[in-house]
């Protein structure tokens, strides 16, 4: 495994692709837990794309909804699109959970997540990477947020 030796990019919330260690969410929400990172799957898929085993049409199939969500709620990363390299990719955060009722499945700006994390006990966040130029998209991360992740004493206070 090669280690990252170049200058480190300081963009909060964006993973350094070469970093094998902990997620680089430097301003991550405190209650974040159960993080699943899909960087390995992404790399494997891209290897297949570069080798011609998987066509770009198959991986550049973002729905118009996802592309629009990136435009209105997404967070621009410092990572160039691995397929077209014309634009940087965007992260779109989707929230899921029973408590969310009708808002489940919605894309939300990342700045709203800390507030939601104190409003609800538990919900899942799916972070989808999308390129607005070529429609490349891939699940980047999944994690859980919500008050249930607070230390017990604080949780008692938050629950009232
Ligand atoms: Zn692209």
XYZ file of N, CA and C and ligand atoms in Angstrom:
481
model
N 0.827 -1.201 0.000
C 0.000 0.000 0.000
C 0.865 1.256 0.000
N 0.563 2.174 -0.860
C 1.370 3.384 -0.924
C 0.812 4.433 0.020
N 1.679 5.118 0.672
C 1.247 6.180 1.576
C 1.273 7.494 0.830
N 0.444 8.385 1.286
C 0.347 9.701 0.692
C 1.557 10.520 1.097
N 2.289 11.037 0.112
C 3.479 11.798 0.469
C 3.384 13.258 0.032
N 2.448 13.563 -0.849
C 2.325 14.936 -1.341
C 1.692 15.841 -0.301
N 1.457 17.091 -0.701
C 0.820 18.024 0.217
C -0.590 17.561 0.563
N -0.956 17.736 1.799
C -2.281 17.302 2.248
C -3.292 18.385 1.916
N -4.401 17.951 1.345
C -5.439 18.919 1.002
C -6.342 19.145 2.202
N -6.471 20.384 2.578
C -7.290 20.679 3.750
C -8.668 21.124 3.346
N -9.460 20.192 2.984
C -10.853 20.520 2.671
C -11.722 19.707 3.606
N -12.300 20.363 4.590
C -13.072 19.625 5.589
C -14.176 18.818 4.924
N -14.329 17.621 5.388
C -15.421 16.809 4.890
C -15.078 16.009 3.657
N -13.886 16.185 3.156
C -13.526 15.462 1.947
C -12.407 14.488 2.267
N -12.596 13.289 1.826
C -11.599 12.264 2.102
C -10.414 12.411 1.186
N -9.249 12.260 1.746
C -8.064 12.155 0.919
C -8.052 10.738 0.369
N -8.100 10.635 -0.941
C -8.192 9.316 -1.558
C -7.046 8.400 -1.162
N -5.904 8.981 -0.872
C -4.733 8.160 -0.583
C -4.604 7.831 0.897
N -5.466 8.384 1.677
C -5.384 8.161 3.106
C -6.042 6.836 3.453
N -5.263 5.917 3.989
C -5.810 4.602 4.320
C -6.402 4.589 5.723
N -6.198 5.651 6.450
C -6.569 5.646 7.862
C -7.975 6.134 8.117
N -8.142 6.841 9.210
C -9.456 7.297 9.634
C -10.017 8.302 8.637
N -11.339 8.416 8.601
C -11.941 9.401 7.705
C -11.483 10.811 8.061
N -11.323 11.624 7.034
C -10.751 12.948 7.248
C -11.808 14.015 7.467
N -12.973 13.596 7.969
C -14.001 14.569 8.280
C -13.529 15.403 9.468
N -12.848 16.496 9.195
C -12.242 17.218 10.309
C -13.287 17.978 11.112
N -14.442 18.248 10.504
C -15.502 18.904 11.259
C -16.702 17.975 11.340
N -16.434 16.708 11.489
C -17.539 15.765 11.451
C -18.460 15.966 12.653
N -19.682 15.587 12.453
C -20.683 15.718 13.502
C -20.302 14.788 14.651
N -20.433 15.286 15.895
C -19.960 14.549 17.069
C -20.584 13.165 17.218
N -21.856 13.085 16.848
C -22.535 11.810 17.107
C -22.306 10.795 15.993
N -21.423 11.134 15.066
C -21.202 10.219 13.944
C -20.693 8.860 14.425
N -21.304 7.801 13.904
C -20.909 6.450 14.280
C -21.215 5.491 13.138
N -20.731 4.283 13.293
C -20.972 3.219 12.301
C -20.620 3.653 10.879
N -19.469 4.282 10.763
C -19.042 4.749 9.438
C -18.637 3.582 8.538
N -19.176 3.573 7.345
C -18.743 2.632 6.328
C -18.199 3.456 5.166
N -16.976 3.178 4.800
C -16.345 3.930 3.722
C -16.246 3.026 2.491
N -16.674 3.537 1.361
C -16.704 2.717 0.154
C -15.552 3.017 -0.795
N -14.467 3.539 -0.258
C -13.323 3.918 -1.086
C -12.728 2.715 -1.824
N -12.700 1.571 -1.169
C -12.119 0.392 -1.811
C -12.957 -0.064 -2.998
N -14.279 -0.065 -2.795
C -15.180 -0.452 -3.887
C -15.050 0.530 -5.041
N -14.903 1.813 -4.685
C -14.759 2.852 -5.698
C -13.503 2.608 -6.530
N -12.411 2.342 -5.834
C -11.149 2.104 -6.527
C -11.234 0.884 -7.442
N -11.870 -0.167 -6.944
C -11.994 -1.397 -7.730
C -12.827 -1.139 -8.991
N -13.921 -0.386 -8.801
C -14.775 -0.082 -9.948
C -14.018 0.767 -10.970
N -13.285 1.755 -10.463
C -12.549 2.635 -11.382
C -11.448 1.879 -12.126
N -10.859 0.911 -11.435
C -9.852 0.079 -12.113
C -10.481 -0.612 -13.313
N -11.694 -1.122 -13.113
C -12.405 -1.795 -14.202
C -12.759 -0.821 -15.320
N -13.104 0.398 -14.939
C -13.439 1.406 -15.950
C -12.194 1.744 -16.777
N -11.089 1.996 -16.077
C -9.855 2.377 -16.787
C -9.366 1.242 -17.672
N -9.635 0.006 -17.262
C -9.179 -1.152 -18.033
C -10.150 -1.497 -19.158
N -11.270 -0.783 -19.192
C -12.238 -1.014 -20.264
C -13.176 -2.174 -19.984
N -13.118 -2.738 -18.776
C -13.998 -3.857 -18.449
C -15.410 -3.387 -18.115
N -15.509 -2.127 -17.702
C -16.810 -1.533 -17.419
C -16.910 -0.252 -18.227
N -18.011 -0.090 -18.950
C -18.175 1.090 -19.787
C -18.525 2.317 -18.978
N -18.126 3.498 -19.462
C -18.426 4.719 -18.717
C -19.930 4.984 -18.661
N -20.658 4.487 -19.660
C -22.111 4.689 -19.622
C -22.725 4.006 -18.404
N -22.107 2.912 -17.994
C -22.634 2.171 -16.849
C -22.392 2.899 -15.536
N -21.321 3.654 -15.455
C -20.992 4.310 -14.186
C -21.349 5.804 -14.202
N -21.614 6.335 -15.376
C -21.998 7.745 -15.484
C -23.493 7.823 -15.750
N -24.263 7.344 -14.785
C -25.695 7.202 -14.981
C -26.498 7.926 -13.895
N -25.939 9.001 -13.355
C -26.651 9.737 -12.307
C -28.015 10.197 -12.821
N -29.022 10.044 -11.974
C -30.357 10.499 -12.353
C -30.379 12.025 -12.347
N -31.329 12.618 -13.091
C -31.456 14.079 -13.070
C -31.677 14.601 -11.645
N -32.349 13.775 -10.806
C -32.604 14.186 -9.422
C -31.311 14.314 -8.639
N -30.422 13.346 -8.849
C -29.153 13.373 -8.134
C -28.305 14.558 -8.586
N -28.282 14.810 -9.884
C -27.489 15.931 -10.396
C -28.050 17.253 -9.866
N -29.378 17.336 -9.803
C -29.997 18.553 -9.278
C -29.721 18.700 -7.775
N -29.765 17.584 -7.063
C -29.470 17.620 -5.625
C -28.041 18.115 -5.393
N -27.133 17.702 -6.269
C -25.744 18.153 -6.142
C -25.665 19.662 -6.328
N -26.462 20.160 -7.256
C -26.436 21.592 -7.547
C -26.967 22.406 -6.366
N -28.060 21.942 -5.774
C -28.711 22.752 -4.747
C -28.275 22.429 -3.319
N -27.926 21.166 -3.062
C -27.603 20.778 -1.685
C -26.207 20.206 -1.539
N -25.523 20.037 -2.659
C -24.245 19.345 -2.612
C -23.109 20.205 -2.076
N -22.040 19.519 -1.816
C -20.838 20.170 -1.328
C -19.716 19.856 -2.308
N -19.139 20.904 -2.862
C -18.087 20.684 -3.849
C -16.831 20.190 -3.141
N -16.226 19.154 -3.693
C -15.006 18.616 -3.101
C -13.788 19.115 -3.879
N -12.632 18.750 -3.399
C -11.389 19.085 -4.097
C -10.943 17.938 -4.999
N -11.796 16.932 -5.118
C -11.426 15.748 -5.887
C -11.911 15.855 -7.328
N -11.004 15.841 -8.296
C -11.435 15.873 -9.699
C -12.212 14.603 -10.027
N -13.148 14.726 -10.947
C -13.918 13.561 -11.360
C -12.956 12.507 -11.900
N -13.049 11.280 -11.381
C -12.110 10.231 -11.805
C -12.379 9.744 -13.225
N -13.519 10.103 -13.790
C -13.857 9.613 -15.126
C -13.567 10.668 -16.199
N -14.151 11.873 -16.042
C -13.969 12.875 -17.109
C -12.883 13.902 -16.771
N -12.586 14.063 -15.500
C -11.572 15.016 -15.014
C -11.839 16.465 -15.432
N -13.049 16.744 -15.831
C -13.380 18.107 -16.251
C -13.804 18.964 -15.076
N -14.409 18.336 -14.071
C -14.934 19.066 -12.915
C -14.616 18.295 -11.651
N -14.667 19.002 -10.522
C -14.546 18.299 -9.258
C -15.881 17.642 -8.929
N -15.826 16.566 -8.194
C -17.057 15.884 -7.825
C -17.720 16.582 -6.628
N -19.012 16.354 -6.497
C -19.798 16.915 -5.397
C -20.248 15.793 -4.485
N -20.398 16.113 -3.207
C -20.964 15.159 -2.264
C -22.399 15.573 -1.967
N -23.307 14.611 -2.094
C -24.695 14.842 -1.739
C -25.023 13.960 -0.537
N -25.627 14.554 0.495
C -25.949 13.828 1.720
C -27.443 13.515 1.766
N -27.751 12.221 1.735
C -29.140 11.783 1.847
C -29.381 11.238 3.246
N -30.553 11.548 3.794
C -30.847 11.066 5.146
C -31.999 10.060 5.122
N -31.843 9.018 5.944
C -32.843 7.953 6.021
C -33.075 7.564 7.481
N -34.316 7.249 7.796
C -34.615 6.778 9.146
C -36.095 6.905 9.441
N -36.615 5.993 10.283
C -38.048 5.985 10.603
C -38.510 7.299 11.221
N -37.669 7.875 12.088
C -38.058 9.097 12.788
C -38.260 10.280 11.849
N -37.627 10.217 10.681
C -37.637 11.375 9.779
C -38.967 11.538 9.059
N -39.777 10.475 9.104
C -41.088 10.496 8.441
C -40.972 10.912 6.968
N -41.686 11.954 6.567
C -41.727 12.297 5.143
C -40.421 12.900 4.633
N -39.546 13.312 5.531
C -38.284 13.881 5.051
C -37.237 12.790 4.791
N -37.561 11.537 5.109
C -36.621 10.445 4.845
C -36.363 10.348 3.343
N -35.113 10.152 2.999
C -34.757 10.023 1.592
C -34.431 11.347 0.930
N -34.496 12.428 1.700
C -34.185 13.739 1.126
C -32.697 14.025 1.158
N -32.254 14.831 0.202
C -30.894 15.351 0.228
C -30.889 16.594 1.114
N -29.867 16.725 1.966
C -29.773 17.882 2.850
C -28.379 18.480 2.769
N -28.287 19.805 2.876
C -26.947 20.417 2.912
C -26.200 19.900 4.145
N -24.917 19.706 4.022
C -24.169 19.126 5.131
C -24.211 19.999 6.384
N -24.345 21.325 6.201
C -24.361 22.207 7.376
C -25.588 21.948 8.252
N -26.614 21.335 7.694
C -27.817 21.056 8.485
C -27.679 19.801 9.351
N -26.701 18.987 9.039
C -26.603 17.699 9.716
C -26.403 17.808 11.232
N -25.559 18.736 11.714
C -25.391 18.827 13.168
C -26.708 19.159 13.881
N -27.536 19.985 13.256
C -28.826 20.333 13.853
C -29.745 19.117 13.874
N -29.807 18.439 12.742
C -30.640 17.236 12.660
C -30.161 16.177 13.649
N -28.840 16.127 13.848
C -28.269 15.119 14.749
C -28.699 15.349 16.190
N -29.055 16.602 16.536
C -29.531 16.882 17.887
C -31.058 16.837 17.943
N -31.702 16.811 16.799
C -33.161 16.768 16.749
C -33.676 15.340 16.834
N -32.971 14.433 16.168
C -33.422 13.038 16.111
C -32.480 12.141 16.897
N -33.023 11.002 17.317
C -32.212 10.059 18.081
C -31.259 9.296 17.170
N -31.769 8.916 16.000
C -30.932 8.113 15.122
C -31.414 8.171 13.678
N -30.504 8.430 12.774
C -30.810 8.337 11.338
C -29.517 8.076 10.576
N -29.670 7.558 9.367
C -28.514 7.220 8.547
C -28.265 8.286 7.486
N -27.018 8.518 7.215
C -26.619 9.456 6.168
C -25.871 8.689 5.091
N -26.313 8.849 3.865
C -25.617 8.264 2.723
C -24.982 9.404 1.940
N -23.682 9.330 1.776
C -22.962 10.364 1.047
C -22.672 9.848 -0.352
N -23.249 10.513 -1.348
C -23.078 10.078 -2.729
C -22.204 11.085 -3.468
N -21.223 10.557 -4.150
C -20.312 11.385 -4.950
C -20.886 11.486 -6.358
N -20.949 12.698 -6.890
C -21.506 12.848 -8.235
C -20.755 13.925 -9.016
N -20.571 13.659 -10.305
C -19.945 14.649 -11.191
C -21.040 15.301 -12.019
N -21.117 16.603 -11.966
C -22.164 17.313 -12.697
C -21.848 17.446 -14.184
N -20.625 17.101 -14.559
C -20.251 17.197 -15.975
C -20.578 15.911 -16.735
N -20.259 14.748 -16.144
C -20.416 13.494 -16.891
C -21.382 12.523 -16.239
N -21.940 12.890 -15.065
C -22.910 12.041 -14.365
C -22.313 10.819 -13.669
N -20.991 10.776 -13.549
C -20.378 9.727 -12.718
C -20.956 9.842 -11.312
N -21.281 8.700 -10.708
C -21.762 8.738 -9.325
C -21.412 7.449 -8.622
N -21.188 7.564 -7.325
C -20.813 6.408 -6.523
C -21.091 6.703 -5.065
N -21.526 5.680 -4.338
C -21.717 5.845 -2.897
C -20.351 5.982 -2.238
N -20.150 7.085 -1.522
C -18.845 7.335 -0.911
C -18.794 6.812 0.519
N -19.831 7.131 1.290
C -19.841 6.769 2.708
C -21.262 6.603 3.202
N -21.350 5.887 4.300
C -22.623 5.778 5.008
C -22.278 5.844 6.485
N -23.066 6.595 7.238
C -22.846 6.620 8.690
C -24.144 6.970 9.395
N -24.104 6.849 10.702
C -25.280 7.096 11.514
C -25.061 8.335 12.368
N -26.107 9.147 12.493
C -26.070 10.327 13.352
C -27.279 10.302 14.295
N -27.269 11.216 15.261
C -28.412 11.340 16.155
C -28.002 11.319 17.612
N -28.917 11.798 18.462
C -28.634 11.965 19.889
C -28.221 10.688 20.596
N -28.648 9.540 20.071
C -28.285 8.285 20.724
C -26.775 8.069 20.742
N -26.059 8.849 19.938
C -24.612 8.708 19.911
C -23.902 9.576 20.929
N -24.653 10.379 21.671
C -24.041 11.231 22.690
C -23.633 10.391 23.898
N -22.637 10.873 24.661
C -22.336 10.208 25.933
C -23.601 10.203 26.809
N -23.740 9.193 27.639
C -24.981 8.981 28.391
C -25.482 10.224 29.122
N -24.589 10.908 29.850
C -25.013 12.060 30.656
C -25.619 13.147 29.768
N -24.944 13.408 28.651
C -25.435 14.445 27.736
C -26.741 14.038 27.089
N -26.855 12.754 26.812
C -28.045 12.266 26.154
C -29.251 12.474 27.074
N -29.051 12.222 28.377
C -30.139 12.401 29.329
C -30.610 13.855 29.312
N -29.633 14.760 29.257
C -29.965 16.181 29.222
C -30.722 16.528 27.933
N -30.215 15.998 26.803
C -30.825 16.324 25.509
C -32.228 15.744 25.400
N -32.400 14.570 25.999
C -33.724 13.941 25.943
C -34.704 14.611 26.893
N -34.194 15.400 27.845
C -35.040 16.086 28.804
C -35.572 15.095 29.819
Zn -17.070 13.589 -14.609
